[in-house]
């Protein structure tokens, strides 16, 4: 499908907005953003991620590449008319300890906050299976330590089912949550499933 047909399909399916990925061609990004808005499904965020070059990596070259890609994601968001970029802030590995991931990612993200503020784009860190931010208290503290409105939380409801209960995370994170991803997970069988077929307590999540 063409981009325009994709937007029309999304609208017919009931979506009120969509998420896109970073684009190198910012002029094309502006055209795509305009088209999405015209079709009634504005691009509300850019799903950058950052798994391949995390800002917690000890290699300066890897971090430099992470900065380059995150900057591009922020500029893409501005071009398409989105207000948020999703970021995986750090990755804990055999060689990157939890504390190192915390400190390095914090130090590096702080460096790009002036650009986020200049562009008016929020960097929203998401809870993913990166062995990092494994409790709602840690997630809240991590966001708070930046003391900046340009760092908030992108909360994934399904990603926390292995570590706790979605409604607990939501109530703990509270107004730190900028955007959400909705999906469901079943502990028995360790599987992603359709909404309302897993272990997410949707009644409490909606509250």
XYZ file of N, CA and C in Angstrom:
621
model
N 0.836 -1.200 0.000
C 0.000 0.000 0.000
C 0.869 1.248 0.000
N 0.353 2.292 -0.609
C 1.028 3.589 -0.517
C 0.836 4.139 0.893
N 1.629 5.154 1.247
C 1.465 5.763 2.569
C 0.046 6.294 2.747
N -0.479 6.956 1.728
C -1.833 7.503 1.834
C -2.859 6.406 2.079
N -2.722 5.273 1.370
C -3.660 4.166 1.556
C -3.506 3.543 2.941
N -2.285 3.511 3.440
C -2.073 3.015 4.808
C -2.798 3.896 5.822
N -2.688 5.213 5.644
C -3.348 6.139 6.563
C -4.869 5.969 6.499
N -5.408 5.835 5.283
C -6.850 5.648 5.124
C -7.306 4.344 5.776
N -6.517 3.291 5.607
C -6.853 2.005 6.222
C -6.848 2.111 7.749
N -5.812 2.780 8.287
C -5.739 2.950 9.736
C -6.969 3.686 10.258
N -7.385 4.712 9.525
C -8.555 5.476 9.944
C -9.819 4.627 9.882
N -9.973 3.840 8.804
C -11.151 2.981 8.686
C -11.193 1.944 9.804
N -10.008 1.541 10.278
C -9.940 0.561 11.369
C -10.175 1.196 12.736
N -10.324 2.519 12.765
C -10.678 3.177 14.010
C -9.534 3.835 14.751
N -8.337 3.814 14.176
C -7.212 4.461 14.852
C -7.322 5.979 14.734
N -6.953 6.652 15.809
C -7.007 8.122 15.829
C -5.629 8.745 15.676
N -4.614 7.926 15.599
C -3.245 8.389 15.420
C -2.348 7.187 15.229
N -1.156 7.405 14.727
C -0.228 6.309 14.487
C 1.179 6.692 14.930
N 2.021 5.685 15.041
C 3.417 5.885 15.411
C 4.279 5.594 14.190
N 5.328 6.350 14.015
C 6.216 6.159 12.863
C 7.649 5.953 13.345
N 8.523 5.708 12.403
C 9.935 5.491 12.697
C 10.761 6.679 12.192
N 11.980 6.846 12.667
C 12.827 7.943 12.203
C 13.057 7.880 10.694
N 13.204 9.053 10.092
C 13.437 9.149 8.647
C 14.631 10.068 8.401
N 15.469 9.686 7.468
C 16.632 10.522 7.145
C 16.227 11.741 6.317
N 15.218 11.589 5.487
C 14.762 12.665 4.613
C 13.677 13.463 5.345
N 14.046 14.603 5.912
C 13.100 15.375 6.713
C 12.041 16.057 5.853
N 12.375 16.378 4.610
C 11.355 16.936 3.716
C 10.267 15.900 3.448
N 10.687 14.665 3.225
C 9.713 13.585 3.033
C 8.908 13.378 4.311
N 9.573 13.512 5.458
C 8.875 13.354 6.741
C 7.779 14.405 6.890
N 8.066 15.632 6.469
C 7.044 16.688 6.550
C 5.846 16.354 5.664
N 6.125 15.853 4.473
C 5.030 15.497 3.561
C 4.197 14.359 4.130
N 4.866 13.379 4.710
C 4.158 12.243 5.298
C 3.322 12.701 6.488
N 3.896 13.576 7.305
C 3.156 14.096 8.450
C 1.915 14.857 8.022
N 2.053 15.676 6.978
C 0.900 16.424 6.458
C -0.174 15.468 5.943
N 0.258 14.442 5.225
C -0.685 13.491 4.655
C -1.434 12.729 5.744
N -0.698 12.322 6.773
C -1.338 11.579 7.864
C -2.401 12.432 8.546
N -2.084 13.698 8.774
C -3.072 14.585 9.404
C -4.288 14.783 8.506
N -4.052 14.929 7.209
C -5.163 15.110 6.269
C -6.096 13.903 6.272
N -5.535 12.711 6.484
C -6.345 11.489 6.475
C -6.961 11.203 7.847
N -6.665 12.039 8.844
C -7.284 11.868 10.155
C -6.558 10.971 11.112
N -5.302 10.625 10.797
C -4.507 9.791 11.704
C -3.133 10.432 11.898
N -3.052 11.536 12.630
C -1.766 12.210 12.803
C -0.716 11.300 13.433
N 0.534 11.512 13.044
C 1.652 10.776 13.645
C 1.960 11.428 14.993
N 1.713 10.699 16.075
C 1.814 11.293 17.409
C 3.154 11.037 18.082
N 3.899 10.040 17.608
C 5.206 9.784 18.215
C 6.102 9.057 17.228
N 7.395 9.118 17.512
C 8.407 8.427 16.715
C 9.005 7.318 17.565
N 8.915 6.093 17.068
C 9.447 4.942 17.799
C 10.915 4.754 17.402
N 11.799 5.439 18.136
C 13.224 5.309 17.844
C 13.784 4.028 18.446
N 13.605 3.835 19.744
C 14.188 2.662 20.403
C 15.609 2.953 20.844
N 16.578 2.359 20.168
C 17.969 2.586 20.525
C 18.684 1.344 21.020
N 18.100 0.179 20.778
C 18.719 -1.072 21.209
C 20.110 -1.267 20.596
N 20.278 -0.864 19.344
C 21.514 -1.193 18.629
C 22.690 -0.323 19.055
N 22.427 0.855 19.602
C 23.514 1.729 20.052
C 23.048 2.461 21.316
N 22.917 1.737 22.417
C 22.374 2.324 23.646
C 23.292 3.377 24.249
N 22.691 4.360 24.881
C 23.459 5.434 25.516
C 24.102 4.978 26.817
N 23.968 3.699 27.139
C 24.624 3.125 28.317
C 25.884 2.354 27.950
N 26.206 2.309 26.672
C 27.336 1.505 26.207
C 28.664 2.139 26.621
N 29.670 1.328 26.982
C 30.971 1.887 27.361
C 31.798 2.380 26.177
N 31.430 1.987 24.969
C 32.184 2.375 23.774
C 31.736 3.763 23.312
N 32.643 4.752 23.329
C 32.263 6.106 22.909
C 31.720 6.170 21.484
N 32.219 5.330 20.603
C 31.734 5.336 19.225
C 30.280 4.870 19.146
N 29.942 3.877 19.959
C 28.561 3.397 20.004
C 27.643 4.489 20.529
N 28.070 5.173 21.573
C 27.272 6.254 22.147
C 27.119 7.396 21.145
N 28.196 7.720 20.430
C 28.136 8.783 19.426
C 27.109 8.445 18.349
N 27.074 7.183 17.937
C 26.080 6.755 16.947
C 24.673 6.843 17.545
N 24.561 6.493 18.841
C 23.280 6.627 19.515
C 22.800 8.066 19.556
N 23.723 8.994 19.813
C 23.383 10.421 19.790
C 22.901 10.843 18.393
N 23.619 10.399 17.364
C 23.267 10.787 16.002
C 21.854 10.305 15.651
N 21.567 9.059 16.005
C 20.264 8.487 15.667
C 19.143 9.112 16.496
N 19.425 9.397 17.768
C 18.402 10.015 18.595
C 18.113 11.437 18.127
N 19.166 12.158 17.737
C 18.947 13.504 17.203
C 18.085 13.445 15.953
N 18.368 12.477 15.079
C 17.565 12.324 13.870
C 16.114 12.011 14.215
N 15.914 11.189 15.238
C 14.552 10.855 15.657
C 13.817 12.091 16.160
N 14.514 12.922 16.925
C 13.901 14.153 17.432
C 13.535 15.089 16.280
N 14.428 15.218 15.305
C 14.152 16.104 14.169
C 13.046 15.517 13.282
N 12.976 14.182 13.186
C 11.879 13.550 12.459
C 10.550 13.856 13.139
N 10.537 13.753 14.464
C 9.311 14.035 15.210
C 8.835 15.456 14.942
N 9.764 16.387 14.958
C 9.408 17.788 14.677
C 8.836 17.919 13.269
N 9.451 17.233 12.322
C 9.041 17.352 10.923
C 7.646 16.782 10.681
N 7.334 15.656 11.309
C 6.031 15.021 11.047
C 4.923 15.590 11.917
N 5.296 16.426 12.902
C 4.293 16.998 13.785
C 4.007 16.166 15.011
N 4.894 15.231 15.346
C 4.740 14.425 16.561
C 5.256 15.222 17.755
N 4.921 14.764 18.952
C 5.377 15.472 20.150
C 6.264 14.622 21.051
N 6.546 13.376 20.627
C 7.252 12.444 21.511
C 8.156 11.526 20.700
N 9.317 11.188 21.297
C 10.193 10.152 20.748
C 10.364 9.069 21.801
N 10.121 7.826 21.403
C 10.302 6.691 22.303
C 11.774 6.314 22.340
N 12.312 6.158 23.557
C 13.726 5.804 23.736
C 13.868 4.641 24.702
N 14.643 3.634 24.297
C 15.123 2.615 25.234
C 16.368 3.213 25.868
N 16.320 3.609 27.142
C 17.384 4.449 27.690
C 18.706 3.735 27.941
N 18.642 2.417 28.201
C 19.858 1.688 28.562
C 19.613 0.201 28.366
N 20.706 -0.542 28.252
C 20.620 -1.997 28.145
C 21.652 -2.604 29.093
N 21.184 -3.423 30.022
C 22.082 -4.127 30.937
C 22.516 -5.430 30.272
N 23.832 -5.695 30.297
C 24.382 -6.890 29.646
C 25.364 -7.585 30.574
N 25.990 -8.639 30.060
C 27.023 -9.334 30.831
C 28.167 -8.393 31.198
N 28.416 -7.408 30.348
C 29.558 -6.521 30.558
C 29.160 -5.097 30.980
N 27.870 -4.780 30.946
C 27.390 -3.467 31.396
C 26.533 -3.671 32.624
N 27.071 -3.312 33.774
C 26.361 -3.521 35.032
C 25.187 -2.566 35.149
N 24.247 -2.942 36.014
C 23.023 -2.160 36.193
C 23.334 -0.711 36.568
N 24.228 -0.528 37.543
C 24.577 0.820 37.982
C 25.255 1.623 36.900
N 26.107 0.950 36.109
C 26.763 1.634 34.989
C 25.744 2.065 33.941
N 24.783 1.188 33.663
C 23.739 1.525 32.692
C 22.943 2.733 33.163
N 22.647 2.766 34.438
C 21.890 3.891 35.014
C 22.672 5.195 34.866
N 23.925 5.169 35.348
C 24.723 6.400 35.374
C 25.068 6.895 33.972
N 25.522 5.989 33.114
C 25.930 6.390 31.764
C 24.746 6.935 30.968
N 23.628 6.229 31.024
C 22.470 6.671 30.243
C 21.985 8.022 30.739
N 22.001 8.225 32.046
C 21.563 9.509 32.600
C 22.483 10.631 32.127
N 23.770 10.408 32.245
C 24.739 11.436 31.842
C 24.603 11.779 30.364
N 24.354 10.768 29.533
C 24.283 11.009 28.096
C 22.953 11.628 27.672
N 21.860 11.190 28.273
C 20.564 11.756 27.906
C 20.503 13.235 28.273
N 21.101 13.599 29.396
C 21.121 15.007 29.816
C 21.708 15.888 28.717
N 22.694 15.351 27.986
C 23.375 16.147 26.965
C 22.469 16.500 25.791
N 21.432 15.697 25.550
C 20.583 15.955 24.385
C 19.277 16.645 24.776
N 19.063 16.865 26.074
C 17.842 17.525 26.521
C 17.688 18.945 25.966
N 18.778 19.726 25.842
C 18.598 21.063 25.252
C 18.005 21.018 23.845
N 18.395 20.019 23.042
C 17.825 19.899 21.700
C 16.351 19.517 21.775
N 16.020 18.594 22.687
C 14.616 18.206 22.853
C 13.773 19.415 23.223
N 14.292 20.241 24.135
C 13.561 21.439 24.545
C 13.441 22.430 23.386
N 14.525 22.606 22.640
C 14.508 23.531 21.508
C 13.448 23.129 20.486
N 13.335 21.817 20.230
C 12.385 21.317 19.238
C 10.977 21.145 19.804
N 10.868 21.131 21.135
C 9.573 20.924 21.761
C 9.112 19.481 21.710
N 10.070 18.549 21.771
C 9.768 17.120 21.675
C 10.152 16.426 22.984
N 9.226 15.683 23.555
C 9.496 14.927 24.780
C 10.197 13.618 24.442
N 11.255 13.290 25.178
C 11.884 11.973 25.095
C 11.207 11.105 26.145
N 10.514 10.065 25.700
C 9.783 9.193 26.624
C 10.478 7.840 26.691
N 11.015 7.505 27.855
C 11.730 6.242 28.023
C 10.716 5.132 28.289
N 10.916 4.007 27.594
C 9.946 2.916 27.714
C 10.533 1.751 28.501
N 9.656 1.086 29.227
C 9.993 -0.143 29.941
C 9.925 -1.305 28.960
N 11.092 -1.872 28.642
C 11.173 -2.997 27.714
C 11.994 -4.098 28.382
N 12.176 -5.192 27.687
C 12.925 -6.311 28.278
C 14.426 -6.113 28.075
N 14.931 -5.047 28.683
C 16.346 -4.711 28.583
C 17.069 -4.901 29.914
N 16.399 -5.609 30.843
C 16.953 -5.891 32.167
C 17.240 -4.600 32.947
N 16.412 -3.587 32.707
C 16.617 -2.266 33.285
C 15.268 -1.689 33.682
N 15.243 -0.909 34.780
C 14.005 -0.335 35.310
C 12.982 -1.438 35.555
N 13.353 -2.343 36.462
C 12.566 -3.556 36.690
C 11.484 -3.406 37.749
N 11.275 -2.202 38.253
C 10.183 -1.977 39.193
C 9.614 -0.583 38.956
N 8.359 -0.365 39.340
C 7.762 0.958 39.144
C 8.463 2.037 39.962
N 8.985 1.677 41.128
C 9.685 2.662 41.952
C 10.966 3.125 41.273
N 11.694 2.182 40.659
C 12.918 2.538 39.936
C 12.602 3.410 38.724
N 11.557 3.041 38.008
C 11.179 3.787 36.813
C 10.847 5.238 37.184
N 10.065 5.408 38.252
C 9.697 6.755 38.699
C 10.933 7.542 39.120
N 11.821 6.888 39.866
C 13.032 7.576 40.337
C 13.916 7.977 39.154
N 14.022 7.078 38.162
C 14.872 7.354 36.996
C 14.389 8.612 36.283
N 13.095 8.694 36.035
C 12.534 9.870 35.366
C 12.737 11.115 36.222
N 12.477 10.997 37.519
C 12.558 12.156 38.414
C 13.966 12.734 38.498
N 14.975 11.877 38.384
C 16.349 12.353 38.544
C 16.765 13.323 37.430
N 16.073 13.311 36.317
C 16.388 14.279 35.264
C 15.850 15.664 35.613
N 14.807 15.688 36.420
C 14.190 16.963 36.825
C 13.926 17.846 35.607
N 13.318 17.234 34.585
C 13.063 17.942 33.334
C 11.724 17.507 32.755
N 10.932 18.438 32.256
C 9.675 18.058 31.611
C 9.891 17.384 30.263
N 11.131 17.382 29.777
C 11.414 16.807 28.465
C 11.803 15.340 28.540
N 11.812 14.789 29.760
C 11.974 13.339 29.942
C 10.760 12.829 30.697
N 10.037 11.919 30.067
C 8.873 11.326 30.707
C 8.860 9.829 30.429
N 7.768 9.163 30.739
C 7.677 7.707 30.596
C 6.763 7.338 29.437
N 7.192 6.340 28.670
C 6.337 5.709 27.670
C 6.028 4.337 28.249
N 4.838 4.186 28.810
C 4.546 2.975 29.578
C 3.919 1.893 28.716
N 4.527 0.699 28.748
C 4.000 -0.454 28.034
C 3.306 -1.377 29.025
N 2.005 -1.515 28.849
C 1.183 -2.268 29.803
C 1.568 -3.738 29.854
N 1.852 -4.336 28.701
C 2.131 -5.765 28.661
C 3.532 -6.147 29.078
N 4.478 -5.234 28.924
C 5.879 -5.576 29.194
C 6.177 -5.837 30.663
N 5.295 -5.422 31.570
C 5.593 -5.552 33.002
C 4.958 -6.775 33.632
N 4.186 -7.553 32.881
C 3.448 -8.666 33.468
C 4.385 -9.702 34.092
N 5.586 -9.851 33.561
C 6.550 -10.787 34.156
C 7.115 -10.266 35.473
N 7.036 -8.936 35.688
C 7.680 -8.335 36.858
C 6.684 -7.814 37.887
N 5.394 -7.839 37.565
C 4.441 -7.274 38.512
C 3.074 -7.099 37.872
N 2.433 -5.995 38.203
C 1.059 -5.769 37.784
C 0.937 -4.371 37.175
N 0.353 -4.314 35.995
C 0.322 -3.070 35.233
C -0.285 -1.921 36.018
N -1.396 -2.194 36.716
C -2.080 -1.114 37.432
C -1.198 -0.526 38.535
N -0.331 -1.346 39.135
C 0.590 -0.862 40.172
C 1.589 0.111 39.545
N 2.139 -0.271 38.395
C 3.093 0.602 37.699
C 2.429 1.912 37.290
N 1.212 1.826 36.785
C 0.517 3.039 36.338
C 0.294 3.989 37.505
N -0.161 3.458 38.630
C -0.452 4.319 39.778
C 0.834 4.897 40.369
N 1.920 4.157 40.275
C 3.193 4.654 40.795
C 3.783 5.729 39.876
N 3.744 5.467 38.577
C 4.303 6.434 37.621
C 3.429 7.676 37.494
N 2.126 7.487 37.562
C 1.205 8.620 37.568
C 1.413 9.573 36.410
N 1.569 10.862 36.748
C 1.660 11.897 35.719
C 2.982 11.880 34.961
N 3.892 11.004 35.337
C 5.129 10.866 34.564
C 4.854 10.212 33.207
N 3.727 9.522 33.089
C 3.409 8.794 31.861
C 2.986 9.778 30.774
N 3.727 9.748 29.682
C 3.429 10.609 28.531
C 2.526 9.895 27.532
N 2.890 8.641 27.240
C 2.116 7.829 26.299
C 2.138 6.382 26.747
N 1.234 5.589 26.148
C 1.147 4.180 26.531
C 1.139 3.283 25.299
N 1.639 2.064 25.502
C 1.464 0.984 24.539
C 0.579 -0.064 25.206
N -0.445 -0.488 24.490
C -1.367 -1.491 25.008
C -1.116 -2.833 24.325
N -0.777 -3.829 25.106
C -0.732 -5.197 24.617
C -0.906 -6.132 25.812
N -1.070 -7.412 25.521
C -1.373 -8.361 26.592
C -0.388 -9.526 26.556
N -0.155 -10.100 27.725
C 0.822 -11.184 27.864
C 0.266 -12.218 28.826
N 0.486 -13.488 28.534
C 0.022 -14.580 29.392
C 1.230 -15.255 30.029
N 1.255 -15.245 31.374
C 2.412 -15.828 32.078
C 2.512 -17.321 31.798
N 1.380 -18.020 31.872
C 1.400 -19.449 31.587
C 1.565 -19.652 30.088
N 2.648 -20.272 29.710
C 2.952 -20.422 28.292
C 3.875 -19.346 27.767
N 4.058 -18.270 28.589
C 5.032 -17.234 28.252
C 4.787 -16.731 26.834
N 3.616 -16.122 26.619
C 3.248 -15.780 25.244
C 2.518 -14.450 25.163
N 2.783 -13.715 24.065
C 1.982 -12.535 23.737
C 0.653 -13.019 23.181
N -0.419 -12.405 23.613
C -1.749 -12.802 23.179
C -2.561 -11.556 22.831
N -3.728 -11.774 22.252
C -4.607 -10.656 21.929
C -5.069 -9.954 23.201
N -5.468 -8.692 23.048
C -5.977 -7.946 24.191
C -7.116 -8.706 24.861
N -7.085 -8.719 26.210
C -8.091 -9.359 27.058
C -7.980 -10.880 27.075
N -6.915 -11.435 26.478
C -6.718 -12.879 26.528
C -5.527 -13.266 27.402
N -4.905 -12.252 28.033
C -3.742 -12.509 28.871
C -3.991 -12.167 30.321
N -2.921 -11.797 31.014
C -2.988 -11.574 32.454
C -3.032 -10.102 32.850
N -3.137 -9.190 31.889
C -3.333 -7.786 32.222
C -4.727 -7.614 32.813
N -4.804 -6.953 33.959
C -6.096 -6.662 34.594
C -6.654 -5.388 33.976
N -7.402 -5.545 32.889
C -7.845 -4.390 32.115
C -8.813 -3.495 32.872
N -9.593 -4.070 33.776
C -10.511 -3.240 34.569
C -9.714 -2.242 35.409
N -8.657 -2.736 36.074
C -7.835 -1.843 36.914
C -6.986 -0.912 36.057
N -6.508 -1.394 34.914
C -5.710 -0.547 34.022
C -6.557 0.624 33.531
N -7.805 0.367 33.160
C -8.674 1.444 32.685
C -8.912 2.477 33.791
N -9.063 1.995 35.021
C -9.248 2.941 36.140
C -8.043 3.872 36.266
